Short mmCIF file of C-alpha atoms in Angstrom, two decimals:
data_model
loop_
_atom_site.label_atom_id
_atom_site.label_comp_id
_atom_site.label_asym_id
_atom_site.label_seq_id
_atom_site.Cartn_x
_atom_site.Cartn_y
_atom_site.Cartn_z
CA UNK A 1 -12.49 112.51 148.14
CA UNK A 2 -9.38 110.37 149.43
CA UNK A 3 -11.44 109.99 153.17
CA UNK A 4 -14.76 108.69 151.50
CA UNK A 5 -12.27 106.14 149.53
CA UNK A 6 -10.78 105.45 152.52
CA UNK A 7 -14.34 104.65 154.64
CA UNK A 8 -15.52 102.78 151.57
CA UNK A 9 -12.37 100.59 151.50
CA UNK A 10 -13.12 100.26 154.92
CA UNK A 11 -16.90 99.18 154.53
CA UNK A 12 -15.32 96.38 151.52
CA UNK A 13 -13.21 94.95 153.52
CA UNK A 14 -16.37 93.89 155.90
CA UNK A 15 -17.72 91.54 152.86
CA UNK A 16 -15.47 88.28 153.76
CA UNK A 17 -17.20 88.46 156.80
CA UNK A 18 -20.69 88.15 155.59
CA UNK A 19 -20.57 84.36 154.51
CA UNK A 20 -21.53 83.98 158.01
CA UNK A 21 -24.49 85.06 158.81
CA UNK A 22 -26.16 81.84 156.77
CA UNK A 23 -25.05 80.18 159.49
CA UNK A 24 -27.39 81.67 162.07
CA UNK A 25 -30.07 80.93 160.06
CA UNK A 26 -29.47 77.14 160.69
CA UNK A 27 -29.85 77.16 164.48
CA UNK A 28 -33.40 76.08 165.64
CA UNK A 29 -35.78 78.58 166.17
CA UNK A 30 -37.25 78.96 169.55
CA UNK A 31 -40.57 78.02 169.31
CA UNK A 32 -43.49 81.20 168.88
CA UNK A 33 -45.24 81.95 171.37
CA UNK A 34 -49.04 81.73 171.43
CA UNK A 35 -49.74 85.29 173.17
CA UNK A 36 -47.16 86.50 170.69
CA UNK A 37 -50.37 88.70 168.66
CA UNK A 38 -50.73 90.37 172.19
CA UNK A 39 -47.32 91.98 172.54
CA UNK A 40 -47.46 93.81 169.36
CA UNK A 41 -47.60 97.60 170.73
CA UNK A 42 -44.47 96.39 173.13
CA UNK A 43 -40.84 95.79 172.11
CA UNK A 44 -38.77 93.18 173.09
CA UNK A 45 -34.52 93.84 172.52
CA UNK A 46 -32.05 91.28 172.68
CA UNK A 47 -28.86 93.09 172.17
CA UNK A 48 -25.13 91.12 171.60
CA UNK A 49 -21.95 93.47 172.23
CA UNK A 50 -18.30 93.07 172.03
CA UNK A 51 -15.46 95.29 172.33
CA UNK A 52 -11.52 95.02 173.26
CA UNK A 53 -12.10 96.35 176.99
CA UNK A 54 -14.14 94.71 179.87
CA UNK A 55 -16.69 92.91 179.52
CA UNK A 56 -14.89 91.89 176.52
CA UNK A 57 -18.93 90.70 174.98
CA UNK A 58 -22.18 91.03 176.89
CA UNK A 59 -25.91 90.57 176.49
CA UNK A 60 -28.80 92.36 177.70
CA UNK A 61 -32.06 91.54 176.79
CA UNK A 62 -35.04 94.04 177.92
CA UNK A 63 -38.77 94.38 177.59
CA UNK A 64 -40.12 98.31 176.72
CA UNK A 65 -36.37 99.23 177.73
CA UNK A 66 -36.67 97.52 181.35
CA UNK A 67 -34.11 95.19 181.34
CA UNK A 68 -35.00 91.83 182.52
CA UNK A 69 -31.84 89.35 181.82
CA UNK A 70 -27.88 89.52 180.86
CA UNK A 71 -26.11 86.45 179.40
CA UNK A 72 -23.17 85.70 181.75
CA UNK A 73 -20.98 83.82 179.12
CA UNK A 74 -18.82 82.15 182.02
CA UNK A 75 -21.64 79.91 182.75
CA UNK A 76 -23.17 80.29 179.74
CA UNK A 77 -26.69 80.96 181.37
CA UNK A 78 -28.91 83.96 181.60
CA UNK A 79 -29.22 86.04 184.72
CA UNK A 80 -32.89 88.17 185.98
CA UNK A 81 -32.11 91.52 186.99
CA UNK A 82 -34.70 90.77 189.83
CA UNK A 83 -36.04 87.51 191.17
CA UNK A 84 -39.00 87.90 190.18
CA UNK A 85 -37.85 86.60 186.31
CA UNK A 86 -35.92 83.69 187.90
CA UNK A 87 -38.01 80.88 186.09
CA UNK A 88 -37.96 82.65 182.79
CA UNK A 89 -33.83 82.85 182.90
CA UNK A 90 -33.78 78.69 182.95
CA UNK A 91 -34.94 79.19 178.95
CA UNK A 92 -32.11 77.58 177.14
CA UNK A 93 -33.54 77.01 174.12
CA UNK A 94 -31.82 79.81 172.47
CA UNK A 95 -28.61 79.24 173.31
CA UNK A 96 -26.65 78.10 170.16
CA UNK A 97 -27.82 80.99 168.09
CA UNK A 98 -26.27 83.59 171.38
CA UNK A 99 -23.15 81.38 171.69
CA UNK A 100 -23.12 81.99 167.34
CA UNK A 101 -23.58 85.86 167.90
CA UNK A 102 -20.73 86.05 170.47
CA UNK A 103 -18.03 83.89 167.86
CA UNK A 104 -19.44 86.60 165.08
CA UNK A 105 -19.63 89.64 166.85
CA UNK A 106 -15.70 88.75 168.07
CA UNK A 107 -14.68 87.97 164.98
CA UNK A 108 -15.71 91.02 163.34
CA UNK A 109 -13.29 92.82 166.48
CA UNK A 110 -10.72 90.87 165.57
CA UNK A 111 -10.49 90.95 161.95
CA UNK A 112 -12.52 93.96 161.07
CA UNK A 113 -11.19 96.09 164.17
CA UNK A 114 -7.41 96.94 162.93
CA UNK A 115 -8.15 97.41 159.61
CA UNK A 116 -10.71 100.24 160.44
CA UNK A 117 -8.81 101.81 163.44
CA UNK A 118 -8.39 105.20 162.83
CA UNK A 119 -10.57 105.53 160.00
CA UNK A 120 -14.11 105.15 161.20
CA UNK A 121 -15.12 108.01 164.39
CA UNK A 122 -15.58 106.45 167.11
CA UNK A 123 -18.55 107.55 169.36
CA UNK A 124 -18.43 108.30 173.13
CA UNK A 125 -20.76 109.09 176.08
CA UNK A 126 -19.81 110.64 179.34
CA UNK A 127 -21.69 108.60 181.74
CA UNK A 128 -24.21 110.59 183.89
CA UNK A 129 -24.42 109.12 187.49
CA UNK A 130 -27.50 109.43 190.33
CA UNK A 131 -28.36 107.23 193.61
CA UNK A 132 -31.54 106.34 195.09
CA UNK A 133 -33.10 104.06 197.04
CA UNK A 134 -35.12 101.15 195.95
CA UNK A 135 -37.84 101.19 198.71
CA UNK A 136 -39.07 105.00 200.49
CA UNK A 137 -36.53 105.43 203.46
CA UNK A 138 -36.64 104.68 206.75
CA UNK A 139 -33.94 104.62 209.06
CA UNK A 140 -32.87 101.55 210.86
CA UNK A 141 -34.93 99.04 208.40
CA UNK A 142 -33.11 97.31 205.34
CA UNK A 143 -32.87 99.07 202.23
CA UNK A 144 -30.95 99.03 199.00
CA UNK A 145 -28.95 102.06 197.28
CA UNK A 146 -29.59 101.60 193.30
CA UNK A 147 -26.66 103.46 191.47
CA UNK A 148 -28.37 104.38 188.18
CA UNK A 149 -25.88 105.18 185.23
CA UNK A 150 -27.06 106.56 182.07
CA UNK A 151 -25.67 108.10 178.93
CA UNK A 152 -22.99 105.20 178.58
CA UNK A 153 -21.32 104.50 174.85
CA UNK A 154 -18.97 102.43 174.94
CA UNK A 155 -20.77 99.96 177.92
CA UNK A 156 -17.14 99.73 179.74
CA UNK A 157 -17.11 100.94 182.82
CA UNK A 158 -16.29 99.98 186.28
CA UNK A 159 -18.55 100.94 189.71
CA UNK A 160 -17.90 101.01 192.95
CA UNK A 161 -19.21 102.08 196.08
CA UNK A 162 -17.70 104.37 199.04
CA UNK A 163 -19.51 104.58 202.87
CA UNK A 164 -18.14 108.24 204.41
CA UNK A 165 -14.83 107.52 201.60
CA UNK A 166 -14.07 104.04 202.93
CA UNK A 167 -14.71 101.54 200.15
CA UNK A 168 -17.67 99.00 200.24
CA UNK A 169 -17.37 95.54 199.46
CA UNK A 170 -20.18 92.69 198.68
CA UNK A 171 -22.32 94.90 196.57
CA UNK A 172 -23.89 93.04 193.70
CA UNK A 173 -22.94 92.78 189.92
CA UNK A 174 -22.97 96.11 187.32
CA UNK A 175 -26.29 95.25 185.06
CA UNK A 176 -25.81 96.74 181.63
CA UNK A 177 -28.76 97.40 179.15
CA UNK A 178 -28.79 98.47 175.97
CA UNK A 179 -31.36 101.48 175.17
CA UNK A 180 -33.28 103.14 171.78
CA UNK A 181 -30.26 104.75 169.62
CA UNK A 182 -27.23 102.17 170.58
CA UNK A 183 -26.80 103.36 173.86
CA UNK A 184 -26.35 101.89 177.33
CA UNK A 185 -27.73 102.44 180.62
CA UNK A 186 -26.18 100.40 183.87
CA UNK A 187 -27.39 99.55 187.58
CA UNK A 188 -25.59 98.76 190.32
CA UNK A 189 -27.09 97.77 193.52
CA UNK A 190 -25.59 98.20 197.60
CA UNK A 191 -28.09 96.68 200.20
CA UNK A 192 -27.83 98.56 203.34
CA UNK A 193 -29.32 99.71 206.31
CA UNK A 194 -29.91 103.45 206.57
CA UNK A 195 -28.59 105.39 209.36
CA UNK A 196 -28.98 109.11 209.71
CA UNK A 197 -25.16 109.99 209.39
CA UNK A 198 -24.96 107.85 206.02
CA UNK A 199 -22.98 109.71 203.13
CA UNK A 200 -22.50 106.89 200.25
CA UNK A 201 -20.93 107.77 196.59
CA UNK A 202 -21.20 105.74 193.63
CA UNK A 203 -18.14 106.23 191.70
CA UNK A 204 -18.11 104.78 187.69
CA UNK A 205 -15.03 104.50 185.54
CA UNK A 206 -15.87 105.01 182.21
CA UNK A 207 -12.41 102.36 181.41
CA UNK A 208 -12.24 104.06 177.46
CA UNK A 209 -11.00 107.11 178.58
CA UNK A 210 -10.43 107.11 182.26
CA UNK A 211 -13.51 109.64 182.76
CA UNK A 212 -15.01 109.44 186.52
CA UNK A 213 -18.76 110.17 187.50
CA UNK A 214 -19.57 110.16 191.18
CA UNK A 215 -22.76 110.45 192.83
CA UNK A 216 -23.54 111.41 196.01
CA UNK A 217 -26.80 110.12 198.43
CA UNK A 218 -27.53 111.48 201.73
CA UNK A 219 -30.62 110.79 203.87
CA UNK A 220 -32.70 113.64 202.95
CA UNK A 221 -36.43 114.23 203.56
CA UNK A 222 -36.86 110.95 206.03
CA UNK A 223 -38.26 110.65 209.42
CA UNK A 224 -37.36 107.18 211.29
CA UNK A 225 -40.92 105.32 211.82
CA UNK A 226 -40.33 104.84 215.87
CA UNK A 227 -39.43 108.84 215.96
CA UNK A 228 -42.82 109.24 213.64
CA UNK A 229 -45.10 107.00 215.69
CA UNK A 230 -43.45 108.78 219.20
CA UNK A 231 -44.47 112.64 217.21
CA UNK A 232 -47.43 111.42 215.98
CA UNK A 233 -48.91 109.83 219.66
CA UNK A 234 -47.35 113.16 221.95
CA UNK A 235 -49.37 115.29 219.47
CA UNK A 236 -52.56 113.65 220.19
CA UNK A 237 -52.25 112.90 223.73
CA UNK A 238 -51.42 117.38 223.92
CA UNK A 239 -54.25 117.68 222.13
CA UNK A 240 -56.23 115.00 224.35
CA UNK A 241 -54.95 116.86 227.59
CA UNK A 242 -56.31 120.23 226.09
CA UNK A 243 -59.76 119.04 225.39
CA UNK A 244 -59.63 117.99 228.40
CA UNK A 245 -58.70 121.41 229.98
CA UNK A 246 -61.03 123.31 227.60
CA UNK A 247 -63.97 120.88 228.54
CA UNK A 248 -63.45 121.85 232.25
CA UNK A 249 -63.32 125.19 231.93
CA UNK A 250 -66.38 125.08 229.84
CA UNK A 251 -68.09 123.04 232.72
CA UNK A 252 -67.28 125.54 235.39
CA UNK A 253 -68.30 128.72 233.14
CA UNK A 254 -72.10 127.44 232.62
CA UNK A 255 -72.15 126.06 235.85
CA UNK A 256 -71.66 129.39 237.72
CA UNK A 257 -74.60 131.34 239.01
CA UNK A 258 -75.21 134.70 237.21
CA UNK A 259 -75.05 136.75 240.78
CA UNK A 260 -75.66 139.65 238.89
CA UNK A 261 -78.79 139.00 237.45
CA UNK A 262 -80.29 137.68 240.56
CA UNK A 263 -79.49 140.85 242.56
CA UNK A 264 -81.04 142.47 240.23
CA UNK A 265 -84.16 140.60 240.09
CA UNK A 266 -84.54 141.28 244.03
CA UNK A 267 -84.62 144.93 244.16
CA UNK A 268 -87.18 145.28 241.73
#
């Protein structure tokens, strides 16, 4: 009885809080779409999350869970995931209602978050790590390494990337997306150029409780394309030099007299 007083002391002292959400209904709304009545089976999420670790608030927004854009609050602009959705991410027209979200969502950490310590659970994933490439493989011809992250409550984390143990540098930023049920997924990305010998690891720090994933990716199942063109034109010219043989011998066999039947033929 005294720990469901305790949770719904908890919940009542979240009520001060809600005299601002009025104020998001004042911001402009982005204008509707007309091929809005065409997206109905799909689902669009824009998701707004803050916590005390790194990154202290985030955005991810993401179209049937593919992520297309984060928010990088630094330059207070939205970034694609791939180029392809560069000209969408120059939409500001939304950005007083996100920049509202962020001062709420902190807010609530701040003045919510030590009165609740300690009495609410708090959830946790163990992140589950695997590495692949972005394009089939091929040695000597540019490729990128996608470290794909999944299973990831709180999103804190740190990656990074190891070639034979030695750390990598100049890979690209850690995408975060938020998923169906609260939860996170995150892709990092390593552009490289594949060499036989390669062993890379992916190695992510989930920061809330120090817990490590690492991932492994070796070239596996890949022939080069010069090796593959070399195979593929020694087999045919073996199989050209056989006809060849086989025609020959042919030649010679119907082309020989049948001595025996002749001799034969001459006795009689």
């Amino acid at each position: 009885m005294g720990h469901e007083q305790n949770q719904g002391a908890a919940l009542l002292q979240m009520l001060p809080l809600l005299w601002l959400l009025p104020h998001s209904w004042a911001v402009p709304e982005a204008p509707t779409p007309m091929w809005r009545d065409d997206l109905q089976n799909h689902t669009f999420l824009h998701t707004v999350y803050c916590q005390d670790g790194s990154p202290g608030v985030g955005l991810s927004e993401a179209y049937d869970e593919d992520q297309l854009f984060f928010f990088d609050f630094s330059q207070n602009t939205r970034v694609p995931r791939l180029p392809e959705f560069a000209d969408w991410a120059q939409e500001q027209g939304d950005a007083p209602a996100i920049l509202f979200d962020k001062e709420f969502c902190e807010s609530m950490i701040q003045q919510i978050g030590p009165k609740v310590d300690g009495k609410i659970p708090v959830s946790r994933g163990f992140p589950i790590a695997e590495v692949f490439t972005l394009k089939p493989l091929e040695f000597g011809k540019p490729n990128t390494l996608v470290c794909f992250v999944s299973n990831l409550f709180p999103p804190m984390l740190t990656v990074n990337w190891q070639h034979h143990s030695v750390p990598v540098e100049g890979f690209g930023p850690t995408f975060v997306s938020a998923v169906d049920g609260l939860s996170f997924q995150a892709f990092s990305y390593l552009n490289f150029t594949p060499e036989p010998s390669d062993i890379f690891s992916c190695i992510v720090t989930h920061e809330i409780d120090r817990y490590t994933a690492i991932a492994y990716w070796v070239p596996r199942n890949a022939l080069p394309s010069d090796l593959l063109e070399n195979v593929l034109c020694g087999v045919a010219f073996g199989l050209g030099v056989l006809g060849i043989i086989v025609g020959i011998v042919l030649i010679i066999y119907f082309r020989k007299p049948c001595s025996g039947g002749m001799s034969s033929g001459g006795g009689g």
